mmCIF file of C-alpha atoms (C1' of nucleotides) in Angstrom:
data_model
loop_
_atom_site.group_PDB
_atom_site.id
_atom_site.type_symbol
_atom_site.label_atom_id
_atom_site.label_comp_id
_atom_site.label_asym_id
_atom_site.label_seq_id
_atom_site.Cartn_x
_atom_site.Cartn_y
_atom_site.Cartn_z
ATOM 1 C CA MET A 1 55.492 66.085 94.266
ATOM 2 C CA LEU A 2 53.322 68.774 92.791
ATOM 3 C CA LYS A 3 55.015 71.101 95.138
ATOM 4 C CA LEU A 4 56.183 74.641 95.173
ATOM 5 C CA SER A 5 59.844 75.338 94.904
ATOM 6 C CA LYS A 6 61.552 76.416 98.077
ATOM 7 C CA LEU A 7 61.920 79.895 96.726
ATOM 8 C CA THR A 8 58.204 80.244 96.182
ATOM 9 C CA ASP A 9 57.669 79.135 99.689
ATOM 10 C CA TYR A 10 60.112 81.770 100.856
ATOM 11 C CA ALA A 11 58.287 84.333 98.803
ATOM 12 C CA ALA A 12 55.050 83.512 100.546
ATOM 13 C CA VAL A 13 56.654 83.794 103.926
ATOM 14 C CA ILE A 14 58.213 87.106 103.031
ATOM 15 C CA MET A 15 55.015 88.487 101.605
ATOM 16 C CA ALA A 16 53.126 87.437 104.696
ATOM 17 C CA GLN A 17 55.677 89.154 106.836
ATOM 18 C CA ILE A 18 55.244 92.368 104.918
ATOM 19 C CA ALA A 19 51.493 92.029 104.987
ATOM 20 C CA ARG A 20 51.487 91.903 108.764
ATOM 21 C CA GLN A 21 52.809 95.450 108.805
ATOM 22 C CA SER A 22 51.614 96.709 105.531
ATOM 23 C CA ASP A 23 51.745 100.341 106.465
ATOM 24 C CA GLN A 24 55.505 100.619 106.539
ATOM 25 C CA ALA A 25 58.346 99.896 104.170
ATOM 26 C CA HIS A 26 60.581 96.909 104.844
ATOM 27 C CA THR A 27 64.168 96.531 103.813
ATOM 28 C CA ALA A 28 65.653 93.326 102.565
ATOM 29 C CA SER A 29 67.930 92.952 105.549
ATOM 30 C CA GLU A 30 65.166 93.582 108.023
ATOM 31 C CA LEU A 31 63.048 90.901 106.398
ATOM 32 C CA ALA A 32 65.962 88.503 106.185
ATOM 33 C CA GLN A 33 66.365 88.734 109.923
ATOM 34 C CA ARG A 34 62.705 88.312 110.651
ATOM 35 C CA VAL A 35 62.342 85.354 108.426
ATOM 36 C CA HIS A 36 65.665 83.725 109.231
ATOM 37 C CA LEU A 37 66.854 83.411 105.705
ATOM 38 C CA PRO A 38 70.105 84.609 104.136
ATOM 39 C CA LEU A 39 70.020 88.170 102.934
ATOM 40 C CA PRO A 40 71.055 87.582 99.307
ATOM 41 C CA THR A 41 68.252 85.114 98.873
ATOM 42 C CA VAL A 42 65.657 87.346 100.415
ATOM 43 C CA SER A 43 66.912 90.205 98.347
ATOM 44 C CA LYS A 44 66.588 88.215 95.179
ATOM 45 C CA MET A 45 63.050 87.233 96.007
ATOM 46 C CA LEU A 46 62.056 90.778 96.768
ATOM 47 C CA LYS A 47 63.369 91.927 93.429
ATOM 48 C CA LYS A 48 61.352 89.295 91.658
ATOM 49 C CA LEU A 49 58.236 90.134 93.567
ATOM 50 C CA ALA A 50 58.712 93.793 92.808
ATOM 51 C CA LYS A 51 59.301 93.117 89.157
ATOM 52 C CA SER A 52 56.088 91.146 88.985
ATOM 53 C CA GLY A 53 54.230 94.051 90.454
ATOM 54 C CA LEU A 54 53.315 92.589 93.812
ATOM 55 C CA LEU A 55 55.634 94.877 95.678
ATOM 56 C CA GLU A 56 56.663 98.427 95.175
ATOM 57 C CA SER A 57 60.155 99.494 95.986
ATOM 58 C CA ARG A 58 61.849 102.656 96.957
ATOM 59 C CA ARG A 59 65.570 103.014 96.664
ATOM 60 C CA GLY A 60 67.955 104.988 98.690
ATOM 61 C CA SER A 61 68.070 105.439 102.384
ATOM 62 C CA HIS A 62 64.754 104.912 104.070
ATOM 63 C CA GLY A 63 63.888 102.801 101.089
ATOM 64 C CA GLY A 64 62.397 99.347 101.140
ATOM 65 C CA TYR A 65 59.450 97.407 99.904
ATOM 66 C CA VAL A 66 55.721 97.873 100.320
ATOM 67 C CA LEU A 67 52.800 95.850 99.045
ATOM 68 C CA SER A 68 51.461 97.278 95.851
ATOM 69 C CA ARG A 69 47.900 96.307 96.773
ATOM 70 C CA SER A 70 46.017 95.385 99.862
ATOM 71 C CA PRO A 71 46.681 91.859 101.176
ATOM 72 C CA VAL A 72 43.140 90.864 100.295
ATOM 73 C CA GLU A 73 43.808 91.694 96.689
ATOM 74 C CA ILE A 74 46.929 89.610 96.386
ATOM 75 C CA THR A 75 46.298 85.934 95.846
ATOM 76 C CA ALA A 76 48.349 82.818 96.292
ATOM 77 C CA SER A 77 48.179 82.489 92.519
ATOM 78 C CA ASP A 78 49.806 85.863 92.184
ATOM 79 C CA ILE A 79 52.686 84.912 94.408
ATOM 80 C CA ILE A 80 53.259 81.557 92.814
ATOM 81 C CA ALA A 81 53.036 82.978 89.327
ATOM 82 C CA ALA A 82 55.475 85.720 90.258
ATOM 83 C CA ILE A 83 58.191 83.237 91.129
ATOM 84 C CA GLU A 84 57.414 80.154 89.110
ATOM 85 C CA GLY A 85 55.578 81.470 86.107
ATOM 86 C CA PRO A 86 52.121 80.438 84.984
ATOM 87 C CA ILE A 87 50.375 77.788 87.017
ATOM 88 C CA GLY A 88 49.524 74.650 85.154
ATOM 89 C CA MET A 89 49.884 70.988 85.834
ATOM 90 C CA THR A 90 51.218 70.047 82.450
ATOM 91 C CA GLU A 91 53.355 71.634 79.818
ATOM 92 C CA CYS A 92 50.465 71.793 77.412
ATOM 93 C CA SER A 93 48.199 73.528 79.862
ATOM 94 C CA HIS A 94 49.716 76.856 78.942
ATOM 95 C CA ALA A 95 52.252 76.521 76.124
ATOM 96 C CA ASP A 96 50.568 76.901 72.798
ATOM 97 C CA GLY A 97 50.470 73.793 70.754
ATOM 98 C CA ASP A 98 54.065 72.692 70.845
ATOM 99 C CA CYS A 99 53.206 69.286 72.253
ATOM 100 C CA GLU A 100 53.195 66.851 69.368
ATOM 101 C CA LEU A 101 51.547 64.234 71.535
ATOM 102 C CA LEU A 102 48.405 66.264 71.929
ATOM 103 C CA ASN A 103 46.444 64.178 69.496
ATOM 104 C CA THR A 104 47.423 60.846 70.893
ATOM 105 C CA CYS A 105 47.572 61.595 74.575
ATOM 106 C CA GLY A 106 43.819 61.820 75.014
ATOM 107 C CA VAL A 107 44.171 63.235 78.465
ATOM 108 C CA ALA A 108 44.935 66.875 77.850
ATOM 109 C CA ASP A 109 41.416 68.229 78.071
ATOM 110 C CA ASN A 110 40.606 66.948 81.466
ATOM 111 C CA TRP A 111 44.039 67.638 82.845
ATOM 112 C CA GLN A 112 43.513 71.207 81.845
ATOM 113 C CA ARG A 113 40.234 71.313 83.679
ATOM 114 C CA VAL A 114 41.971 70.058 86.763
ATOM 115 C CA SER A 115 44.622 72.711 86.297
ATOM 116 C CA GLN A 116 41.945 75.303 86.035
ATOM 117 C CA ALA A 117 40.310 74.119 89.204
ATOM 118 C CA ILE A 118 43.572 74.399 91.075
ATOM 119 C CA ARG A 119 44.108 77.882 89.748
ATOM 120 C CA THR A 120 40.634 78.801 90.892
ATOM 121 C CA LEU A 121 41.384 77.428 94.275
ATOM 122 C CA LEU A 122 44.581 79.410 94.539
ATOM 123 C CA ASP A 123 42.776 82.496 93.378
ATOM 124 C CA CYS A 124 40.541 82.218 96.399
ATOM 125 C CA VAL A 125 43.431 82.235 98.812
ATOM 126 C CA THR A 126 44.676 85.700 99.523
ATOM 127 C CA LEU A 127 47.763 86.986 101.187
ATOM 128 C CA ALA A 128 45.500 88.163 103.984
ATOM 129 C CA HIS A 129 44.554 84.544 104.533
ATOM 130 C CA LEU A 130 48.109 83.352 104.552
ATOM 131 C CA ALA A 131 49.344 86.064 106.842
ATOM 132 C CA GLN A 132 46.881 85.329 109.595
ATOM 133 C CA SER A 133 46.689 82.173 111.607
ATOM 134 C CA ASN A 134 42.949 81.642 111.510
ATOM 135 C CA PRO A 135 42.150 78.552 109.531
ATOM 136 C CA ILE A 136 40.789 79.340 106.104
ATOM 137 C CA LYS A 137 37.898 77.500 104.587
ATOM 138 C CA LEU A 138 38.310 76.350 101.075
ATOM 139 C CA PRO A 139 35.554 75.581 98.620
ATOM 140 C CA VAL A 140 36.411 71.928 98.261
ATOM 141 C CA GLN A 141 34.734 69.540 100.616
ATOM 142 C CA LEU A 142 36.257 66.243 101.315
ATOM 143 C CA PRO A 143 34.109 63.248 100.553
ATOM 144 C CA ILE A 144 32.714 64.282 97.221
ATOM 145 C CA GLN A 145 33.862 61.540 94.931
ATOM 146 C CA SER A 146 30.923 62.431 92.724
ATOM 147 C CA VAL A 147 31.877 59.983 90.100
ATOM 148 C CA THR A 148 29.592 58.386 87.622
ATOM 149 C CA LEU A 149 30.257 54.715 87.914
ATOM 150 C CA PRO A 150 30.403 53.332 84.398
ATOM 151 C CA THR A 151 30.695 49.603 84.014
ATOM 152 C CA THR A 152 34.300 48.648 83.679
ATOM 153 C CA ALA A 153 33.664 47.547 80.116
ATOM 154 C CA ALA A 154 32.192 50.884 79.095
ATOM 155 C CA SER A 155 35.491 51.773 77.550
ATOM 156 C CA ARG A 156 35.462 48.969 75.058
ATOM 157 C CA GLU A 157 33.641 50.364 72.075
ATOM 158 C CA HIS A 158 36.318 51.334 69.610
ATOM 159 C CA MET B 1 55.105 76.282 87.979
ATOM 160 C CA LEU B 2 53.314 74.003 90.348
ATOM 161 C CA LYS B 3 53.374 71.484 87.614
ATOM 162 C CA LEU B 4 53.736 67.794 87.250
ATOM 163 C CA SER B 5 56.957 66.372 85.971
ATOM 164 C CA LYS B 6 56.914 65.112 82.425
ATOM 165 C CA LEU B 7 57.148 61.582 83.649
ATOM 166 C CA THR B 8 54.020 61.932 85.726
ATOM 167 C CA ASP B 9 52.288 63.289 82.720
ATOM 168 C CA TYR B 10 53.434 60.277 80.745
ATOM 169 C CA ALA B 11 52.206 58.022 83.493
ATOM 170 C CA ALA B 12 48.752 59.521 83.236
ATOM 171 C CA VAL B 13 48.701 59.076 79.499
ATOM 172 C CA ILE B 14 49.821 55.500 79.793
ATOM 173 C CA MET B 15 47.321 54.713 82.507
ATOM 174 C CA ALA B 16 44.546 56.231 80.451
ATOM 175 C CA GLN B 17 45.569 54.138 77.503
ATOM 176 C CA ILE B 18 45.397 50.997 79.563
ATOM 177 C CA ALA B 19 42.098 52.055 81.065
ATOM 178 C CA ARG B 20 40.522 52.331 77.648
ATOM 179 C CA GLN B 21 40.998 48.620 77.204
ATOM 180 C CA SER B 22 41.074 47.482 80.721
ATOM 181 C CA ASP B 23 40.116 43.914 79.960
ATOM 182 C CA GLN B 24 43.362 42.924 78.339
ATOM 183 C CA ALA B 25 47.029 42.985 79.253
ATOM 184 C CA HIS B 26 49.286 45.499 77.583
ATOM 185 C CA THR B 27 52.974 45.124 76.980
ATOM 186 C CA ALA B 28 55.439 47.932 77.338
ATOM 187 C CA SER B 29 56.273 47.976 73.664
ATOM 188 C CA GLU B 30 52.649 48.016 72.616
ATOM 189 C CA LEU B 31 51.983 50.981 74.863
ATOM 190 C CA ALA B 32 55.120 52.752 73.724
ATOM 191 C CA GLN B 33 53.855 52.614 70.178
ATOM 192 C CA ARG B 34 50.385 53.758 71.046
ATOM 193 C CA VAL B 35 51.570 56.643 73.088
ATOM 194 C CA HIS B 36 54.473 57.629 70.880
ATOM 195 C CA LEU B 37 57.072 57.565 73.571
ATOM 196 C CA PRO B 38 60.374 55.696 73.667
ATOM 197 C CA LEU B 39 60.144 52.160 74.959
ATOM 198 C CA PRO B 40 62.697 52.410 77.782
ATOM 199 C CA THR B 41 60.880 55.343 79.239
ATOM 200 C CA VAL B 42 57.496 53.693 79.033
ATOM 201 C CA SER B 43 58.933 50.571 80.502
ATOM 202 C CA LYS B 44 60.376 52.458 83.421
ATOM 203 C CA MET B 45 57.064 54.154 84.129
ATOM 204 C CA LEU B 46 55.190 50.890 84.015
ATOM 205 C CA LYS B 47 57.539 49.373 86.524
ATOM 206 C CA LYS B 48 57.007 52.259 88.866
ATOM 207 C CA LEU B 49 53.271 52.126 88.494
ATOM 208 C CA ALA B 50 53.312 48.415 89.130
ATOM 209 C CA LYS B 51 55.520 48.800 92.146
ATOM 210 C CA SER B 52 53.102 51.341 93.575
ATOM 211 C CA GLY B 53 50.272 48.913 93.170
ATOM 212 C CA LEU B 54 48.334 50.678 90.444
ATOM 213 C CA LEU B 55 49.162 48.057 87.879
ATOM 214 C CA GLU B 56 49.600 44.349 88.070
ATOM 215 C CA SER B 57 52.155 42.683 85.912
ATOM 216 C CA ARG B 58 52.629 39.272 84.450
ATOM 217 C CA ARG B 59 56.001 38.202 83.201
ATOM 218 C CA GLY B 60 56.886 35.852 80.439
ATOM 219 C CA SER B 61 55.391 35.626 77.022
ATOM 220 C CA HIS B 62 51.831 36.839 76.887
ATOM 221 C CA GLY B 63 52.706 38.919 79.870
ATOM 222 C CA GLY B 64 51.996 42.588 80.301
ATOM 223 C CA TYR B 65 50.274 45.027 82.565
ATOM 224 C CA VAL B 66 46.696 45.316 83.779
ATOM 225 C CA LEU B 67 45.044 47.810 86.064
ATOM 226 C CA SER B 68 44.921 46.534 89.585
ATOM 227 C CA ARG B 69 41.561 48.206 90.201
ATOM 228 C CA SER B 70 38.762 49.603 88.157
ATOM 229 C CA PRO B 71 39.477 52.993 86.539
ATOM 230 C CA VAL B 72 36.905 54.614 88.778
ATOM 231 C CA GLU B 73 38.844 53.495 91.803
ATOM 232 C CA ILE B 74 42.148 54.933 90.676
ATOM 233 C CA THR B 75 42.532 58.632 91.282
ATOM 234 C CA ALA B 76 44.766 61.316 89.880
ATOM 235 C CA SER B 77 46.258 61.502 93.348
ATOM 236 C CA ASP B 78 47.207 57.871 93.123
ATOM 237 C CA ILE B 79 48.997 58.336 89.859
ATOM 238 C CA ILE B 80 50.822 61.453 90.920
ATOM 239 C CA ALA B 81 51.828 59.955 94.226
ATOM 240 C CA ALA B 82 53.061 56.839 92.470
ATOM 241 C CA ILE B 83 55.578 58.783 90.426
ATOM 242 C CA GLU B 84 56.330 61.858 92.457
ATOM 243 C CA GLY B 85 55.742 60.787 96.017
ATOM 244 C CA PRO B 86 53.338 62.398 98.440
ATOM 245 C CA ILE B 87 51.439 65.427 97.226
ATOM 246 C CA GLY B 88 52.061 68.597 99.153
ATOM 247 C CA MET B 89 52.772 72.158 98.230
ATOM 248 C CA THR B 90 55.543 72.683 100.696
ATOM 249 C CA GLU B 91 58.253 70.606 102.245
ATOM 250 C CA CYS B 92 56.684 70.879 105.646
ATOM 251 C CA SER B 93 53.319 69.685 104.452
ATOM 252 C CA HIS B 94 54.479 66.112 104.760
ATOM 253 C CA ALA B 95 57.972 65.871 106.251
ATOM 254 C CA ASP B 96 57.820 65.646 109.968
ATOM 255 C CA GLY B 97 59.140 68.624 111.751
ATOM 256 C CA ASP B 98 62.519 69.049 110.131
ATOM 257 C CA CYS B 99 61.763 72.607 109.071
ATOM 258 C CA GLU B 100 63.430 74.891 111.570
ATOM 259 C CA LEU B 101 61.563 77.855 110.172
ATOM 260 C CA LEU B 102 58.218 76.489 111.228
ATOM 261 C CA ASN B 103 57.918 78.812 114.151
ATOM 262 C CA THR B 104 58.852 81.946 112.337
ATOM 263 C CA CYS B 105 57.260 81.336 108.979
ATOM 264 C CA GLY B 106 53.723 81.840 110.169
ATOM 265 C CA VAL B 107 52.298 80.562 106.970
ATOM 266 C CA ALA B 108 52.537 76.835 107.359
ATOM 267 C CA ASP B 109 49.066 76.180 108.684
ATOM 268 C CA ASN B 110 47.158 77.751 105.904
ATOM 269 C CA TRP B 111 49.490 76.463 103.228
ATOM 270 C CA GLN B 112 48.765 73.015 104.510
ATOM 271 C CA ARG B 113 45.059 73.637 104.226
ATOM 272 C CA VAL B 114 45.546 74.656 100.650
ATOM 273 C CA SER B 115 47.585 71.530 100.065
ATOM 274 C CA GLN B 116 44.835 69.497 101.550
ATOM 275 C CA ALA B 117 42.264 71.099 99.313
ATOM 276 C CA ILE B 118 44.316 70.284 96.258
ATOM 277 C CA ARG B 119 44.687 66.716 97.375
ATOM 278 C CA THR B 120 40.953 66.516 97.858
ATOM 279 C CA LEU B 121 40.452 67.862 94.401
ATOM 280 C CA LEU B 122 42.808 65.315 92.911
ATOM 281 C CA ASP B 123 41.108 62.574 94.858
ATOM 282 C CA CYS B 124 37.904 63.423 93.043
ATOM 283 C CA VAL B 125 39.451 62.950 89.642
ATOM 284 C CA THR B 126 39.569 59.338 88.616
ATOM 285 C CA LEU B 127 41.364 57.558 85.864
ATOM 286 C CA ALA B 128 37.963 56.964 84.333
ATOM 287 C CA HIS B 129 37.574 60.705 84.068
ATOM 288 C CA LEU B 130 40.956 61.197 82.514
ATOM 289 C CA ALA B 131 40.571 58.410 80.034
ATOM 290 C CA GLN B 132 37.372 59.712 78.555
ATOM 291 C CA SER B 133 36.945 62.931 76.668
ATOM 292 C CA ASN B 134 33.770 64.152 78.331
ATOM 293 C CA PRO B 135 34.481 67.237 80.323
ATOM 294 C CA ILE B 136 34.596 66.605 84.021
ATOM 295 C CA LYS B 137 33.005 68.876 86.530
ATOM 296 C CA LEU B 138 35.070 69.791 89.495
ATOM 297 C CA PRO B 139 33.822 70.940 92.866
ATOM 298 C CA VAL B 140 35.419 74.352 92.705
ATOM 299 C CA GLN B 141 33.372 77.145 91.239
ATOM 300 C CA LEU B 142 35.062 80.142 89.882
ATOM 301 C CA PRO B 143 34.000 83.431 91.379
ATOM 302 C CA ILE B 144 33.960 82.544 95.026
ATOM 303 C CA GLN B 145 36.495 84.899 96.458
ATOM 304 C CA SER B 146 34.679 84.552 99.749
ATOM 305 C CA VAL B 147 37.144 86.679 101.556
ATOM 306 C CA THR B 148 36.510 88.584 104.685
ATOM 307 C CA LEU B 149 37.679 92.066 103.994
ATOM 308 C CA PRO B 150 39.547 93.205 107.084
ATOM 309 C CA THR B 151 40.719 96.753 107.159
ATOM 310 C CA THR B 152 44.245 96.992 105.938
ATOM 311 C CA ALA B 153 45.377 98.002 109.372
ATOM 312 C CA ALA B 154 43.863 94.985 111.067
ATOM 313 C CA SER B 155 47.276 93.409 111.147
ATOM 314 C CA ARG B 156 48.872 96.068 113.275
ATOM 315 C CA GLU B 157 48.322 94.900 116.787
ATOM 316 C CA HIS B 158 51.575 93.336 117.892
ATOM 317 C "C1'" DG C 1 64.316 21.123 77.919
ATOM 318 C "C1'" DG C 2 65.214 25.181 75.297
ATOM 319 C "C1'" DG C 3 64.223 29.389 73.329
ATOM 320 C "C1'" DA C 4 61.569 33.542 72.840
ATOM 321 C "C1'" DA C 5 58.908 36.975 75.035
ATOM 322 C "C1'" DA C 6 58.048 39.511 78.547
ATOM 323 C "C1'" DG C 7 58.894 42.153 83.149
ATOM 324 C "C1'" DA C 8 62.327 43.318 87.503
ATOM 325 C "C1'" DG C 9 65.823 45.869 89.150
ATOM 326 C "C1'" DG C 10 69.452 48.807 88.946
ATOM 327 C "C1'" DA C 11 73.524 51.419 87.236
ATOM 328 C "C1'" DC C 12 74.694 55.077 84.655
ATOM 329 C "C1'" DT C 13 74.664 59.656 82.279
ATOM 330 C "C1'" DA C 14 73.587 64.107 80.071
ATOM 331 C "C1'" DA C 15 71.045 68.052 80.553
ATOM 332 C "C1'" DA C 16 68.375 71.218 82.941
ATOM 333 C "C1'" DA C 17 66.484 73.429 86.916
ATOM 334 C "C1'" DT C 18 67.290 75.077 91.531
ATOM 335 C "C1'" DG C 19 69.202 77.474 95.233
ATOM 336 C "C1'" DG C 20 72.371 80.530 96.492
ATOM 337 C "C1'" DT C 21 76.246 84.109 96.231
ATOM 338 C "C1'" DC C 22 78.404 88.203 94.693
ATOM 339 C "C1'" DC C 23 79.502 92.321 92.099
ATOM 340 C "C1'" DT C 24 78.611 96.681 89.915
ATOM 341 C "C1'" DA C 25 75.391 100.370 88.950
ATOM 342 C "C1'" DT C 26 71.862 103.523 90.301
ATOM 343 C "C1'" DA C 27 68.720 106.133 93.173
ATOM 344 C "C1'" DT C 28 67.626 108.710 97.533
ATOM 345 C "C1'" DG C 29 67.951 111.278 101.756
ATOM 346 C "C1'" DG C 30 70.490 113.926 104.989
ATOM 347 C "C1'" DC D 1 79.137 113.686 99.273
ATOM 348 C "C1'" DC D 2 78.343 109.742 101.789
ATOM 349 C "C1'" DA D 3 75.582 106.106 103.732
ATOM 350 C "C1'" DT D 4 71.797 103.296 102.667
ATOM 351 C "C1'" DA D 5 68.884 101.006 99.671
ATOM 352 C "C1'" DT D 6 67.342 98.606 95.525
ATOM 353 C "C1'" DA D 7 68.308 96.996 90.285
ATOM 354 C "C1'" DG D 8 70.162 93.878 87.460
ATOM 355 C "C1'" DG D 9 72.885 90.371 86.268
ATOM 356 C "C1'" DA D 10 76.768 87.021 86.152
ATOM 357 C "C1'" DC D 11 78.182 83.110 88.158
ATOM 358 C "C1'" DC D 12 78.465 78.547 90.386
ATOM 359 C "C1'" DA D 13 77.463 74.130 92.918
ATOM 360 C "C1'" DT D 14 74.201 70.831 93.619
ATOM 361 C "C1'" DT D 15 70.265 68.315 92.834
ATOM 362 C "C1'" DT D 16 66.693 66.683 90.060
ATOM 363 C "C1'" DT D 17 64.979 65.023 85.858
ATOM 364 C "C1'" DA D 18 64.695 62.382 81.828
ATOM 365 C "C1'" DG D 19 66.380 58.939 79.475
ATOM 366 C "C1'" DT D 20 69.293 54.722 78.240
ATOM 367 C "C1'" DC D 21 71.164 50.279 78.926
ATOM 368 C "C1'" DC D 22 72.455 45.936 80.951
ATOM 369 C "C1'" DT D 23 71.707 41.692 83.420
ATOM 370 C "C1'" DC D 24 68.494 38.624 85.736
ATOM 371 C "C1'" DT D 25 64.142 36.180 86.318
ATOM 372 C "C1'" DT D 26 59.683 34.389 85.000
ATOM 373 C "C1'" DT D 27 56.522 32.297 81.809
ATOM 374 C "C1'" DC D 28 54.761 30.218 77.786
ATOM 375 C "C1'" DC D 29 55.040 27.229 73.953
ATOM 376 C "C1'" DC D 30 57.089 24.047 70.878
#
DNA sequence: GGGAAAGAGGACTAAAATGGTCCTATATGG
DNA sequence: CCATATAGGACCATTTTAGTCCTCTTTCCC
């Protein structure tokens, strides 16, 4: 479905919640309540986000989590990558050369360009965007379809 | 990883293979050889693609599969949707209202816009693009980052 | 008509990823 | 020193994924 895992979705929700009050620290249980998700799950997510450097944590009483950067400097890519690892549509779009089909598949190059475009798109979306309700404008307009129209037989020569 | 399943990847490879000789019918075993994938798997994919209307099939000897439309009229979206179902980053970007967090998550709207942008992007990529090796140009340019820079405290009022 | 060559449609299974819980250790503040 | 937090894993159930296999139907050709 080309979709995010639930956990990544949770992560986004949690991050947005923190971003809305980015001047104070938030504990796992506080966030769990706000977001209506079970504490252990929220806690796990927070740890991951902290480990990836998107959040900073302080232990002990009065501890909690804070954004490590301003919401405008944290992108959707960052959040997704923190939970799911590198963004890429196909295995071969990031792993190095362990796809033995590479030669025969004939599709890798352009798939990777598509991957790159999606990454670019997600780089443009910041946590500040996600946390607010104003609609964001994205740099892809709908009816582009800017396709060269080769004759159907153009693929024949080989 | 926001990635396609292997099978979807296979589907793209198979479709591209067919597109390169779109004037003749291709059998499952022929394609399996060409693409270096096991026959049962290829066969399964072809059935799915046919069932989704991207391929037309003819049974019996001299049977096989043909594209149901020209490669320029088949998009990456079509192929992905055929194997994985509707494209959407989050559950709530297509299921109707069965997410009880919708009210509290506060992120849904903009996630859906991002989803939509990705769909748009994938609508622009045709099978003709994938099947050829020329680099495609996609309507997302890199250093946009056209973000309004609100003060970090702009989120405080509530 | 009969047989071979193909696809249609599922049932089934092994392996891996996902989502979620829980426990122990460590740090911090009062 | 105790209460409150996070850190870091171990662990488990469930679902999804990838892959195989079997039986049935259609079509062509001799």
